[in-house]
């Protein structure tokens, strides 16, 4: 079996599945690292103890989607042709995900999609991830949906119910695994209330990111807070945030944090402001309210559960939402106490069980997902 990954979140979300596959005598997972990300991915692979079988090293500085896609499909096609795996596993919605599925499809190798069925309903938001997910759905034979809503979205698109399994999100498996082993250290330094901020999405780059930076400067004027921004490596992010925030002593900019340090930082924070998919899935596990800095969401479960608010990027709205949470204890407690709707930490087990069953190797697993339903 080949497991394709190329970016930081794919490594985090596939790590527990690779561990489960590797611990089982039934499968031999071979990791194909597309190298869509370089430092950010290598940092993860090292810390998560993942050994790569192939590295396509496709990343270029300021890569464009079309050229990246061409390098990915060429490299992956050749590898899958040579290796002839009995299945290709992909995760999520990145360019590596799309090209891993497409290259496998072209070679008549079946595709398993982890974190299937997320839908914002707006084809170009998030861009290009919403389209990537929909295309991967058309190509996959196994659809591992993190939530019942994601599963329902798939069956509504005529994916046979027998090909869909609700597993929970593997991000929670990894979080629980890491939490027990962590030697991570919080990056907050001041003892003030910590605002943890991550920003990188394409639709937020440019003017929106400049406006968000101004909002962070306003929030940092409060004497009771410390704003911490671990910077994504993308130059499109750094070109805006470094000049806008770099000189302010009340704002700490860091390189991407080590995963274990990031988790410790999240646990030490008061509030999370983010446009990241993975971060909004993790924060409720630490009872941290999340302000989602995006206009649409393919993860409405966390909003419905009451753990996150979709606030968009309008400076007034973001400032008001953050201020309300910092000043209103009742509101804060309500959001912080909301359940995490993304699973119970056993998603990888279910994925392994389903694949083993379908390859005729062991009976299907019995443990159903105890779904968190939000009012
Ligand atoms: C990609 C995914 C996005 C995911 C994000 C996770 C696509 C289309 N988008 O977006 O869904 O949320 O990864 O972080 O696949 N760079 C480095 N070093 C690194 C990583 C990136 O220098 O380790 C720089 C490069 O200049 C690169 C740029 O960042 O050109 C953008 O990287 P890219 O993978 O194209 O897009 P992301 O915005 O990271
Ligand atoms: N993360 C990390 N260090 C950081 C920022 C994020 O380890 O400095 C982890 C975080 O725990 C989460 C993942 O990276 O699991 C999210 O990745 P990213 O925001 O790059 O991508 P997305 O989830 O939006 O696709």
JSON list of C-alpha atoms in Angstrom, two decimals, residues 137-333:
[
{"chain": "A", "resi": 137, "resn": "UNK", "atom": "CA", "xyz": [-14.47, 11.84, -4.11]},
{"chain": "A", "resi": 138, "resn": "UNK", "atom": "CA", "xyz": [-15.14, 10.96, -7.74]},
{"chain": "A", "resi": 139, "resn": "UNK", "atom": "CA", "xyz": [-11.97, 8.84, -7.82]},
{"chain": "A", "resi": 140, "resn": "UNK", "atom": "CA", "xyz": [-11.97, 7.11, -4.42]},
{"chain": "A", "resi": 141, "resn": "UNK", "atom": "CA", "xyz": [-13.18, 3.62, -3.61]},
{"chain": "A", "resi": 142, "resn": "UNK", "atom": "CA", "xyz": [-13.01, 4.05, 0.19]},
{"chain": "A", "resi": 143, "resn": "UNK", "atom": "CA", "xyz": [-14.34, 7.26, 1.77]},
{"chain": "A", "resi": 144, "resn": "UNK", "atom": "CA", "xyz": [-13.38, 7.67, 5.44]},
{"chain": "A", "resi": 145, "resn": "UNK", "atom": "CA", "xyz": [-15.64, 10.46, 6.68]},
{"chain": "A", "resi": 146, "resn": "UNK", "atom": "CA", "xyz": [-14.76, 12.23, 9.94]},
{"chain": "A", "resi": 147, "resn": "UNK", "atom": "CA", "xyz": [-18.38, 12.98, 10.89]},
{"chain": "A", "resi": 148, "resn": "UNK", "atom": "CA", "xyz": [-21.92, 11.87, 10.03]},
{"chain": "A", "resi": 149, "resn": "UNK", "atom": "CA", "xyz": [-22.42, 15.18, 8.19]},
{"chain": "A", "resi": 150, "resn": "UNK", "atom": "CA", "xyz": [-19.45, 14.45, 5.93]},
{"chain": "A", "resi": 151, "resn": "UNK", "atom": "CA", "xyz": [-20.80, 10.95, 5.27]},
{"chain": "A", "resi": 152, "resn": "UNK", "atom": "CA", "xyz": [-24.22, 12.37, 4.42]},
{"chain": "A", "resi": 153, "resn": "UNK", "atom": "CA", "xyz": [-22.62, 14.85, 1.99]},
{"chain": "A", "resi": 154, "resn": "UNK", "atom": "CA", "xyz": [-21.00, 11.91, 0.18]},
{"chain": "A", "resi": 155, "resn": "UNK", "atom": "CA", "xyz": [-24.14, 9.81, -0.10]},
{"chain": "A", "resi": 156, "resn": "UNK", "atom": "CA", "xyz": [-26.04, 12.91, -1.28]},
{"chain": "A", "resi": 157, "resn": "UNK", "atom": "CA", "xyz": [-23.52, 12.98, -4.17]},
{"chain": "A", "resi": 158, "resn": "UNK", "atom": "CA", "xyz": [-24.43, 9.38, -5.02]},
{"chain": "A", "resi": 159, "resn": "UNK", "atom": "CA", "xyz": [-21.41, 7.73, -3.40]},
{"chain": "A", "resi": 160, "resn": "UNK", "atom": "CA", "xyz": [-22.67, 4.26, -2.39]},
{"chain": "A", "resi": 161, "resn": "UNK", "atom": "CA", "xyz": [-23.26, 4.09, 1.37]},
{"chain": "A", "resi": 162, "resn": "UNK", "atom": "CA", "xyz": [-21.28, 0.83, 1.45]},
{"chain": "A", "resi": 163, "resn": "UNK", "atom": "CA", "xyz": [-18.15, 2.76, 0.38]},
{"chain": "A", "resi": 164, "resn": "UNK", "atom": "CA", "xyz": [-18.50, 5.36, 3.16]},
{"chain": "A", "resi": 165, "resn": "UNK", "atom": "CA", "xyz": [-17.48, 4.90, 6.78]},
{"chain": "A", "resi": 166, "resn": "UNK", "atom": "CA", "xyz": [-17.78, 7.41, 9.63]},
{"chain": "A", "resi": 167, "resn": "UNK", "atom": "CA", "xyz": [-14.48, 7.14, 11.47]},
{"chain": "A", "resi": 168, "resn": "UNK", "atom": "CA", "xyz": [-13.90, 10.40, 13.35]},
{"chain": "A", "resi": 169, "resn": "UNK", "atom": "CA", "xyz": [-10.99, 12.61, 12.34]},
{"chain": "A", "resi": 170, "resn": "UNK", "atom": "CA", "xyz": [-7.51, 11.12, 12.62]},
{"chain": "A", "resi": 171, "resn": "UNK", "atom": "CA", "xyz": [-6.28, 14.52, 13.84]},
{"chain": "A", "resi": 172, "resn": "UNK", "atom": "CA", "xyz": [-7.77, 13.57, 17.23]},
{"chain": "A", "resi": 173, "resn": "UNK", "atom": "CA", "xyz": [-5.97, 10.20, 17.22]},
{"chain": "A", "resi": 174, "resn": "UNK", "atom": "CA", "xyz": [-2.69, 12.02, 16.79]},
{"chain": "A", "resi": 175, "resn": "UNK", "atom": "CA", "xyz": [-3.53, 14.65, 19.37]},
{"chain": "A", "resi": 176, "resn": "UNK", "atom": "CA", "xyz": [-4.28, 12.02, 22.02]},
{"chain": "A", "resi": 177, "resn": "UNK", "atom": "CA", "xyz": [-1.14, 10.08, 21.09]},
{"chain": "A", "resi": 178, "resn": "UNK", "atom": "CA", "xyz": [0.98, 13.24, 21.29]},
{"chain": "A", "resi": 179, "resn": "UNK", "atom": "CA", "xyz": [-0.61, 14.57, 24.47]},
{"chain": "A", "resi": 180, "resn": "UNK", "atom": "CA", "xyz": [0.53, 11.51, 26.41]},
{"chain": "A", "resi": 181, "resn": "UNK", "atom": "CA", "xyz": [4.08, 11.71, 25.10]},
{"chain": "A", "resi": 182, "resn": "UNK", "atom": "CA", "xyz": [4.61, 15.41, 24.87]},
{"chain": "A", "resi": 183, "resn": "UNK", "atom": "CA", "xyz": [7.75, 17.15, 25.92]},
{"chain": "A", "resi": 184, "resn": "UNK", "atom": "CA", "xyz": [6.38, 20.28, 24.29]},
{"chain": "A", "resi": 185, "resn": "UNK", "atom": "CA", "xyz": [6.77, 23.77, 25.73]},
{"chain": "A", "resi": 186, "resn": "UNK", "atom": "CA", "xyz": [4.41, 26.68, 25.38]},
{"chain": "A", "resi": 187, "resn": "UNK", "atom": "CA", "xyz": [5.74, 29.57, 23.28]},
{"chain": "A", "resi": 188, "resn": "UNK", "atom": "CA", "xyz": [3.82, 32.15, 25.34]},
{"chain": "A", "resi": 189, "resn": "UNK", "atom": "CA", "xyz": [6.24, 34.02, 27.55]},
{"chain": "A", "resi": 190, "resn": "UNK", "atom": "CA", "xyz": [4.52, 36.88, 29.36]},
{"chain": "A", "resi": 191, "resn": "UNK", "atom": "CA", "xyz": [1.95, 35.22, 31.62]},
{"chain": "A", "resi": 192, "resn": "UNK", "atom": "CA", "xyz": [-0.73, 37.42, 30.04]},
{"chain": "A", "resi": 193, "resn": "UNK", "atom": "CA", "xyz": [-3.76, 35.90, 28.32]},
{"chain": "A", "resi": 194, "resn": "UNK", "atom": "CA", "xyz": [-2.54, 34.24, 25.14]},
{"chain": "A", "resi": 195, "resn": "UNK", "atom": "CA", "xyz": [-4.07, 34.80, 21.71]},
{"chain": "A", "resi": 196, "resn": "UNK", "atom": "CA", "xyz": [-2.74, 32.10, 19.39]},
{"chain": "A", "resi": 197, "resn": "UNK", "atom": "CA", "xyz": [-3.03, 33.12, 15.74]},
{"chain": "A", "resi": 198, "resn": "UNK", "atom": "CA", "xyz": [-2.35, 31.15, 12.54]},
{"chain": "A", "resi": 199, "resn": "UNK", "atom": "CA", "xyz": [-3.05, 32.44, 9.04]},
{"chain": "A", "resi": 200, "resn": "UNK", "atom": "CA", "xyz": [-2.15, 31.04, 5.64]},
{"chain": "A", "resi": 201, "resn": "UNK", "atom": "CA", "xyz": [-5.12, 30.39, 3.36]},
{"chain": "A", "resi": 202, "resn": "UNK", "atom": "CA", "xyz": [-4.89, 31.62, -0.22]},
{"chain": "A", "resi": 203, "resn": "UNK", "atom": "CA", "xyz": [-8.25, 33.43, 0.00]},
{"chain": "A", "resi": 204, "resn": "UNK", "atom": "CA", "xyz": [-6.90, 35.45, 2.99]},
{"chain": "A", "resi": 205, "resn": "UNK", "atom": "CA", "xyz": [-3.64, 36.48, 1.34]},
{"chain": "A", "resi": 206, "resn": "UNK", "atom": "CA", "xyz": [-3.10, 40.13, 0.33]},
{"chain": "A", "resi": 207, "resn": "UNK", "atom": "CA", "xyz": [-5.49, 42.86, 1.49]},
{"chain": "A", "resi": 208, "resn": "UNK", "atom": "CA", "xyz": [-7.45, 40.62, 3.85]},
{"chain": "A", "resi": 209, "resn": "UNK", "atom": "CA", "xyz": [-4.30, 39.55, 5.64]},
{"chain": "A", "resi": 210, "resn": "UNK", "atom": "CA", "xyz": [-3.20, 43.19, 5.97]},
{"chain": "A", "resi": 211, "resn": "UNK", "atom": "CA", "xyz": [-6.57, 44.01, 7.52]},
{"chain": "A", "resi": 212, "resn": "UNK", "atom": "CA", "xyz": [-6.27, 41.05, 9.89]},
{"chain": "A", "resi": 213, "resn": "UNK", "atom": "CA", "xyz": [-2.79, 42.25, 10.87]},
{"chain": "A", "resi": 214, "resn": "UNK", "atom": "CA", "xyz": [-4.26, 45.65, 11.78]},
{"chain": "A", "resi": 215, "resn": "UNK", "atom": "CA", "xyz": [-6.86, 43.91, 13.92]},
{"chain": "A", "resi": 216, "resn": "UNK", "atom": "CA", "xyz": [-4.13, 41.97, 15.72]},
{"chain": "A", "resi": 217, "resn": "UNK", "atom": "CA", "xyz": [-2.30, 45.25, 16.40]},
{"chain": "A", "resi": 218, "resn": "UNK", "atom": "CA", "xyz": [-5.50, 46.66, 17.93]},
{"chain": "A", "resi": 219, "resn": "UNK", "atom": "CA", "xyz": [-6.00, 43.57, 20.09]},
{"chain": "A", "resi": 220, "resn": "UNK", "atom": "CA", "xyz": [-2.37, 43.70, 21.20]},
{"chain": "A", "resi": 221, "resn": "UNK", "atom": "CA", "xyz": [-2.99, 47.17, 22.67]},
{"chain": "A", "resi": 222, "resn": "UNK", "atom": "CA", "xyz": [-4.89, 45.48, 25.51]},
{"chain": "A", "resi": 223, "resn": "UNK", "atom": "CA", "xyz": [-2.59, 45.26, 28.53]},
{"chain": "A", "resi": 224, "resn": "UNK", "atom": "CA", "xyz": [-3.90, 41.82, 29.47]},
{"chain": "A", "resi": 225, "resn": "UNK", "atom": "CA", "xyz": [-3.02, 39.92, 26.27]},
{"chain": "A", "resi": 226, "resn": "UNK", "atom": "CA", "xyz": [-0.05, 38.49, 24.41]},
{"chain": "A", "resi": 227, "resn": "UNK", "atom": "CA", "xyz": [-0.48, 37.80, 20.70]},
{"chain": "A", "resi": 228, "resn": "UNK", "atom": "CA", "xyz": [1.56, 34.92, 19.29]},
{"chain": "A", "resi": 229, "resn": "UNK", "atom": "CA", "xyz": [1.76, 34.18, 15.56]},
{"chain": "A", "resi": 230, "resn": "UNK", "atom": "CA", "xyz": [3.73, 31.11, 14.43]},
{"chain": "A", "resi": 231, "resn": "UNK", "atom": "CA", "xyz": [4.36, 32.09, 10.80]},
{"chain": "A", "resi": 232, "resn": "UNK", "atom": "CA", "xyz": [3.65, 29.73, 7.93]},
{"chain": "A", "resi": 233, "resn": "UNK", "atom": "CA", "xyz": [6.65, 29.46, 5.59]},
{"chain": "A", "resi": 234, "resn": "UNK", "atom": "CA", "xyz": [4.71, 30.82, 2.63]},
{"chain": "A", "resi": 235, "resn": "UNK", "atom": "CA", "xyz": [6.24, 34.08, 1.34]},
{"chain": "A", "resi": 236, "resn": "UNK", "atom": "CA", "xyz": [2.70, 35.27, 0.55]},
{"chain": "A", "resi": 237, "resn": "UNK", "atom": "CA", "xyz": [2.06, 35.18, 4.31]},
{"chain": "A", "resi": 238, "resn": "UNK", "atom": "CA", "xyz": [5.44, 36.55, 5.41]},
{"chain": "A", "resi": 239, "resn": "UNK", "atom": "CA", "xyz": [5.45, 39.42, 2.90]},
{"chain": "A", "resi": 240, "resn": "UNK", "atom": "CA", "xyz": [2.42, 40.82, 4.74]},
{"chain": "A", "resi": 241, "resn": "UNK", "atom": "CA", "xyz": [2.75, 39.78, 8.37]},
{"chain": "A", "resi": 242, "resn": "UNK", "atom": "CA", "xyz": [6.47, 40.42, 8.95]},
{"chain": "A", "resi": 243, "resn": "UNK", "atom": "CA", "xyz": [6.44, 44.13, 8.03]},
{"chain": "A", "resi": 244, "resn": "UNK", "atom": "CA", "xyz": [3.02, 44.68, 9.61]},
{"chain": "A", "resi": 245, "resn": "UNK", "atom": "CA", "xyz": [3.65, 42.96, 12.96]},
{"chain": "A", "resi": 246, "resn": "UNK", "atom": "CA", "xyz": [7.40, 42.42, 13.28]},
{"chain": "A", "resi": 247, "resn": "UNK", "atom": "CA", "xyz": [8.21, 45.64, 15.10]},
{"chain": "A", "resi": 248, "resn": "UNK", "atom": "CA", "xyz": [5.50, 45.42, 17.75]},
{"chain": "A", "resi": 249, "resn": "UNK", "atom": "CA", "xyz": [6.88, 44.25, 21.11]},
{"chain": "A", "resi": 250, "resn": "UNK", "atom": "CA", "xyz": [3.46, 42.97, 22.21]},
{"chain": "A", "resi": 251, "resn": "UNK", "atom": "CA", "xyz": [3.26, 40.58, 19.28]},
{"chain": "A", "resi": 252, "resn": "UNK", "atom": "CA", "xyz": [5.51, 37.52, 19.07]},
{"chain": "A", "resi": 253, "resn": "UNK", "atom": "CA", "xyz": [6.24, 36.13, 15.62]},
{"chain": "A", "resi": 254, "resn": "UNK", "atom": "CA", "xyz": [7.88, 32.71, 15.47]},
{"chain": "A", "resi": 255, "resn": "UNK", "atom": "CA", "xyz": [8.93, 30.14, 12.92]},
{"chain": "A", "resi": 256, "resn": "UNK", "atom": "CA", "xyz": [6.45, 27.24, 12.55]},
{"chain": "A", "resi": 257, "resn": "UNK", "atom": "CA", "xyz": [6.33, 25.60, 15.96]},
{"chain": "A", "resi": 258, "resn": "UNK", "atom": "CA", "xyz": [7.29, 22.03, 16.55]},
{"chain": "A", "resi": 259, "resn": "UNK", "atom": "CA", "xyz": [4.04, 20.01, 16.74]},
{"chain": "A", "resi": 260, "resn": "UNK", "atom": "CA", "xyz": [4.48, 19.17, 20.44]},
{"chain": "A", "resi": 261, "resn": "UNK", "atom": "CA", "xyz": [5.30, 22.79, 21.26]},
{"chain": "A", "resi": 262, "resn": "UNK", "atom": "CA", "xyz": [2.30, 23.93, 19.23]},
{"chain": "A", "resi": 263, "resn": "UNK", "atom": "CA", "xyz": [0.01, 21.65, 21.22]},
{"chain": "A", "resi": 264, "resn": "UNK", "atom": "CA", "xyz": [1.48, 22.89, 24.50]},
{"chain": "A", "resi": 265, "resn": "UNK", "atom": "CA", "xyz": [1.02, 26.47, 23.27]},
{"chain": "A", "resi": 266, "resn": "UNK", "atom": "CA", "xyz": [-2.60, 25.80, 22.35]},
{"chain": "A", "resi": 267, "resn": "UNK", "atom": "CA", "xyz": [-3.19, 24.27, 25.78]},
{"chain": "A", "resi": 268, "resn": "UNK", "atom": "CA", "xyz": [-1.64, 27.39, 27.36]},
{"chain": "A", "resi": 269, "resn": "UNK", "atom": "CA", "xyz": [-3.64, 29.86, 25.25]},
{"chain": "A", "resi": 270, "resn": "UNK", "atom": "CA", "xyz": [-6.84, 31.70, 26.10]},
{"chain": "A", "resi": 271, "resn": "UNK", "atom": "CA", "xyz": [-8.20, 32.08, 22.61]},
{"chain": "A", "resi": 272, "resn": "UNK", "atom": "CA", "xyz": [-7.37, 30.76, 19.12]},
{"chain": "A", "resi": 273, "resn": "UNK", "atom": "CA", "xyz": [-7.80, 32.87, 15.98]},
{"chain": "A", "resi": 274, "resn": "UNK", "atom": "CA", "xyz": [-7.16, 30.87, 12.82]},
{"chain": "A", "resi": 275, "resn": "UNK", "atom": "CA", "xyz": [-7.96, 30.10, 9.20]},
{"chain": "A", "resi": 276, "resn": "UNK", "atom": "CA", "xyz": [-6.43, 26.63, 9.55]},
{"chain": "A", "resi": 277, "resn": "UNK", "atom": "CA", "xyz": [-8.54, 23.52, 9.21]},
{"chain": "A", "resi": 278, "resn": "UNK", "atom": "CA", "xyz": [-6.54, 21.35, 11.57]},
{"chain": "A", "resi": 279, "resn": "UNK", "atom": "CA", "xyz": [-6.17, 23.96, 14.30]},
{"chain": "A", "resi": 280, "resn": "UNK", "atom": "CA", "xyz": [-9.94, 24.49, 14.58]},
{"chain": "A", "resi": 281, "resn": "UNK", "atom": "CA", "xyz": [-10.36, 20.72, 14.90]},
{"chain": "A", "resi": 282, "resn": "UNK", "atom": "CA", "xyz": [-7.78, 20.49, 17.69]},
{"chain": "A", "resi": 283, "resn": "UNK", "atom": "CA", "xyz": [-8.54, 23.54, 19.85]},
{"chain": "A", "resi": 284, "resn": "UNK", "atom": "CA", "xyz": [-11.85, 22.27, 21.32]},
{"chain": "A", "resi": 285, "resn": "UNK", "atom": "CA", "xyz": [-9.94, 19.30, 22.77]},
{"chain": "A", "resi": 286, "resn": "UNK", "atom": "CA", "xyz": [-8.10, 21.84, 24.95]},
{"chain": "A", "resi": 287, "resn": "UNK", "atom": "CA", "xyz": [-11.30, 23.74, 25.78]},
{"chain": "A", "resi": 288, "resn": "UNK", "atom": "CA", "xyz": [-10.13, 26.77, 23.78]},
{"chain": "A", "resi": 289, "resn": "UNK", "atom": "CA", "xyz": [-12.69, 28.87, 21.90]},
{"chain": "A", "resi": 290, "resn": "UNK", "atom": "CA", "xyz": [-11.85, 29.36, 18.22]},
{"chain": "A", "resi": 291, "resn": "UNK", "atom": "CA", "xyz": [-12.55, 32.34, 16.00]},
{"chain": "A", "resi": 292, "resn": "UNK", "atom": "CA", "xyz": [-12.46, 31.05, 12.42]},
{"chain": "A", "resi": 293, "resn": "UNK", "atom": "CA", "xyz": [-11.09, 33.78, 10.16]},
{"chain": "A", "resi": 294, "resn": "UNK", "atom": "CA", "xyz": [-12.88, 32.67, 7.01]},
{"chain": "A", "resi": 295, "resn": "UNK", "atom": "CA", "xyz": [-16.11, 33.39, 5.14]},
{"chain": "A", "resi": 296, "resn": "UNK", "atom": "CA", "xyz": [-17.16, 29.78, 4.58]},
{"chain": "A", "resi": 297, "resn": "UNK", "atom": "CA", "xyz": [-16.58, 26.56, 6.42]},
{"chain": "A", "resi": 298, "resn": "UNK", "atom": "CA", "xyz": [-16.50, 22.91, 5.50]},
{"chain": "A", "resi": 299, "resn": "UNK", "atom": "CA", "xyz": [-16.39, 22.14, 9.23]},
{"chain": "A", "resi": 300, "resn": "UNK", "atom": "CA", "xyz": [-19.75, 23.50, 10.48]},
{"chain": "A", "resi": 301, "resn": "UNK", "atom": "CA", "xyz": [-19.80, 20.79, 13.15]},
{"chain": "A", "resi": 302, "resn": "UNK", "atom": "CA", "xyz": [-17.45, 22.78, 15.36]},
{"chain": "A", "resi": 303, "resn": "UNK", "atom": "CA", "xyz": [-19.56, 25.92, 14.97]},
{"chain": "A", "resi": 304, "resn": "UNK", "atom": "CA", "xyz": [-22.77, 24.01, 15.71]},
{"chain": "A", "resi": 305, "resn": "UNK", "atom": "CA", "xyz": [-21.15, 22.37, 18.72]},
{"chain": "A", "resi": 306, "resn": "UNK", "atom": "CA", "xyz": [-20.57, 25.91, 20.04]},
{"chain": "A", "resi": 307, "resn": "UNK", "atom": "CA", "xyz": [-16.75, 25.62, 20.21]},
{"chain": "A", "resi": 308, "resn": "UNK", "atom": "CA", "xyz": [-16.03, 27.97, 17.29]},
{"chain": "A", "resi": 309, "resn": "UNK", "atom": "CA", "xyz": [-17.45, 31.05, 15.61]},
{"chain": "A", "resi": 310, "resn": "UNK", "atom": "CA", "xyz": [-17.17, 31.74, 11.90]},
{"chain": "A", "resi": 311, "resn": "UNK", "atom": "CA", "xyz": [-16.25, 35.42, 12.06]},
{"chain": "A", "resi": 312, "resn": "UNK", "atom": "CA", "xyz": [-14.84, 36.11, 8.59]},
{"chain": "A", "resi": 313, "resn": "UNK", "atom": "CA", "xyz": [-12.07, 38.66, 8.15]},
{"chain": "A", "resi": 314, "resn": "UNK", "atom": "CA", "xyz": [-13.82, 41.99, 8.60]},
{"chain": "A", "resi": 315, "resn": "UNK", "atom": "CA", "xyz": [-11.61, 43.89, 11.10]},
{"chain": "A", "resi": 316, "resn": "UNK", "atom": "CA", "xyz": [-14.54, 45.21, 13.14]},
{"chain": "A", "resi": 317, "resn": "UNK", "atom": "CA", "xyz": [-16.18, 41.80, 13.38]},
{"chain": "A", "resi": 318, "resn": "UNK", "atom": "CA", "xyz": [-12.96, 40.00, 14.38]},
{"chain": "A", "resi": 319, "resn": "UNK", "atom": "CA", "xyz": [-12.08, 42.64, 16.96]},
{"chain": "A", "resi": 320, "resn": "UNK", "atom": "CA", "xyz": [-15.60, 42.58, 18.43]},
{"chain": "A", "resi": 321, "resn": "UNK", "atom": "CA", "xyz": [-15.70, 38.77, 18.61]},
{"chain": "A", "resi": 322, "resn": "UNK", "atom": "CA", "xyz": [-12.28, 38.55, 20.30]},
{"chain": "A", "resi": 323, "resn": "UNK", "atom": "CA", "xyz": [-13.10, 41.35, 22.73]},
{"chain": "A", "resi": 324, "resn": "UNK", "atom": "CA", "xyz": [-16.42, 39.74, 23.65]},
{"chain": "A", "resi": 325, "resn": "UNK", "atom": "CA", "xyz": [-14.68, 36.48, 24.49]},
{"chain": "A", "resi": 326, "resn": "UNK", "atom": "CA", "xyz": [-11.98, 38.21, 26.51]},
{"chain": "A", "resi": 327, "resn": "UNK", "atom": "CA", "xyz": [-14.47, 40.30, 28.49]},
{"chain": "A", "resi": 328, "resn": "UNK", "atom": "CA", "xyz": [-17.52, 38.09, 28.86]},
{"chain": "A", "resi": 329, "resn": "UNK", "atom": "CA", "xyz": [-16.80, 35.17, 31.18]},
{"chain": "A", "resi": 330, "resn": "UNK", "atom": "CA", "xyz": [-20.15, 33.49, 30.62]},
{"chain": "A", "resi": 331, "resn": "UNK", "atom": "CA", "xyz": [-19.70, 33.52, 26.85]},
{"chain": "A", "resi": 332, "resn": "UNK", "atom": "CA", "xyz": [-16.12, 32.31, 27.23]},
{"chain": "A", "resi": 333, "resn": "UNK", "atom": "CA", "xyz": [-17.08, 29.42, 29.50]}
]
